[in-house]
mmCIF file of C-alpha atoms in Angstrom:
data_model
loop_
_atom_site.group_PDB
_atom_site.id
_atom_site.type_symbol
_atom_site.label_atom_id
_atom_site.label_comp_id
_atom_site.label_asym_id
_atom_site.label_seq_id
_atom_site.Cartn_x
_atom_site.Cartn_y
_atom_site.Cartn_z
ATOM 1 C CA MET A 1 -0.179 0.055 -0.064
ATOM 2 C CA THR A 2 1.181 3.442 -0.709
ATOM 3 C CA VAL A 3 0.414 6.952 0.551
ATOM 4 C CA ASP A 4 -1.657 7.675 -2.467
ATOM 5 C CA GLU A 5 -3.747 4.845 -2.004
ATOM 6 C CA PHE A 6 -4.732 6.047 1.415
ATOM 7 C CA PHE A 7 -4.707 10.094 1.368
ATOM 8 C CA GLN A 8 -6.849 12.494 -0.711
ATOM 9 C CA SER A 9 -4.219 15.219 -0.080
ATOM 10 C CA ILE A 10 -1.062 15.677 1.826
ATOM 11 C CA TYR A 11 0.133 19.539 2.633
ATOM 12 C CA MET A 12 2.283 21.626 4.607
ATOM 13 C CA VAL A 13 0.811 23.283 7.598
ATOM 14 C CA CYS A 14 3.681 25.352 8.842
ATOM 15 C CA LYS A 15 7.005 25.112 7.556
ATOM 16 C CA SER A 16 8.803 26.582 10.754
ATOM 17 C CA SER A 17 7.571 23.857 12.768
ATOM 18 C CA ASN A 18 8.038 21.041 10.233
ATOM 19 C CA SER A 19 4.265 19.950 10.252
ATOM 20 C CA PHE A 20 2.231 18.679 7.863
ATOM 21 C CA GLY A 21 -1.390 17.437 7.447
ATOM 22 C CA GLY A 22 -3.226 14.914 5.482
ATOM 23 C CA LYS A 23 -6.694 13.988 4.703
ATOM 24 C CA LEU A 24 -7.277 10.211 4.697
ATOM 25 C CA LYS A 25 -9.791 8.607 2.136
ATOM 26 C CA PRO A 26 -12.871 7.485 4.276
ATOM 27 C CA ASP A 27 -12.324 4.043 3.089
ATOM 28 C CA LYS A 28 -8.714 3.803 4.400
ATOM 29 C CA VAL A 29 -9.057 5.319 7.787
ATOM 30 C CA GLU A 30 -9.810 1.960 9.692
ATOM 31 C CA GLU A 31 -6.860 0.491 7.980
ATOM 32 C CA PHE A 32 -4.808 3.441 8.598
ATOM 33 C CA LYS A 33 -5.497 2.991 12.139
ATOM 34 C CA LYS A 34 -4.631 -0.618 12.450
ATOM 35 C CA LYS A 35 -1.159 -0.149 10.400
ATOM 36 C CA ALA A 36 -0.507 2.860 12.762
ATOM 37 C CA ALA A 37 -1.209 1.097 16.245
ATOM 38 C CA GLU A 38 1.022 -1.889 14.803
ATOM 39 C CA LYS A 39 3.873 0.101 13.776
ATOM 40 C CA ALA A 40 4.052 3.141 15.613
ATOM 41 C CA GLU A 41 4.367 3.623 19.461
ATOM 42 C CA LYS A 42 1.062 5.199 20.871
ATOM 43 C CA LYS A 43 2.209 8.344 22.899
ATOM 44 C CA SER A 44 -1.339 9.154 24.195
ATOM 45 C CA GLU A 45 -5.254 9.143 23.356
ATOM 46 C CA ILE A 46 -7.847 11.535 24.378
ATOM 47 C CA ALA A 47 -11.055 9.792 24.768
ATOM 48 C CA GLY A 48 -10.882 7.868 21.782
ATOM 49 C CA PHE A 49 -10.784 11.060 19.989
ATOM 50 C CA LEU A 50 -7.285 12.300 19.247
ATOM 51 C CA VAL A 51 -4.533 9.649 19.011
ATOM 52 C CA LYS A 52 -0.999 10.699 18.975
ATOM 53 C CA TYR A 53 1.875 8.342 17.521
ATOM 54 C CA GLU A 54 5.548 8.123 17.310
ATOM 55 C CA PHE A 55 7.236 6.719 14.355
ATOM 56 C CA LYS A 56 10.957 7.099 13.477
ATOM 57 C CA GLY A 57 11.205 10.397 15.344
ATOM 58 C CA ALA A 58 8.022 12.042 13.983
ATOM 59 C CA SER A 59 4.900 12.825 15.738
ATOM 60 C CA ILE A 60 1.896 11.539 14.098
ATOM 61 C CA SER A 61 -2.040 12.492 15.236
ATOM 62 C CA PHE A 62 -5.135 11.086 14.113
ATOM 63 C CA ILE A 63 -8.022 13.281 14.223
ATOM 64 C CA PRO A 64 -11.646 11.793 13.505
ATOM 65 C CA PRO A 65 -13.093 11.582 11.442
ATOM 66 C CA ASN A 66 -10.347 11.671 8.544
ATOM 67 C CA SER A 67 -7.382 13.902 9.424
ATOM 68 C CA VAL A 68 -3.658 13.264 9.943
ATOM 69 C CA ILE A 69 -1.199 15.731 11.650
ATOM 70 C CA ILE A 70 2.373 14.718 10.956
ATOM 71 C CA ILE A 71 5.383 16.870 12.753
ATOM 72 C CA MET A 72 8.571 15.997 11.363
ATOM 73 C CA LYS A 73 11.505 16.035 13.991
ATOM 74 C CA ASP A 74 14.198 17.697 11.354
ATOM 75 C CA GLU A 75 13.586 19.816 8.739
ATOM 76 C CA ALA A 76 11.503 17.782 5.728
ATOM 77 C CA SER A 77 9.796 18.234 2.698
ATOM 78 C CA GLN A 78 6.540 16.751 1.542
ATOM 79 C CA GLU A 79 8.431 13.815 -0.210
ATOM 80 C CA ASP A 80 10.038 13.382 2.972
ATOM 81 C CA VAL A 81 6.434 13.311 4.803
ATOM 82 C CA LYS A 82 5.192 10.704 2.107
ATOM 83 C CA ASN A 83 8.513 8.474 2.524
ATOM 84 C CA LEU A 84 7.775 7.965 6.214
ATOM 85 C CA LEU A 85 3.915 7.553 5.664
ATOM 86 C CA ASN A 86 4.892 4.899 2.987
ATOM 87 C CA GLU A 87 7.217 2.940 5.470
ATOM 88 C CA LEU A 88 4.324 3.062 8.139
ATOM 89 C CA LEU A 89 1.768 1.714 5.893
ATOM 90 C CA GLU A 90 3.899 -0.878 3.879
#
């Protein structure tokens, strides 16, 4: 599975904080959550609503119904984010 199969879009939120956002395709939300739970370390969960993971130094937050926020540890491009997500989703 690739990022393009899971996400409708991925976009930069804030360059100075290395943060990016993504919108999951509605039919891929549950599969994304399952893969994140399997491969990433869960850092926190707020009433089953906001779930934060850490994966390879990046913070990945799932916000229902289909939003994802990725904060990269170091300066990153959109391509770097896609590569990270591809690793998570493979």
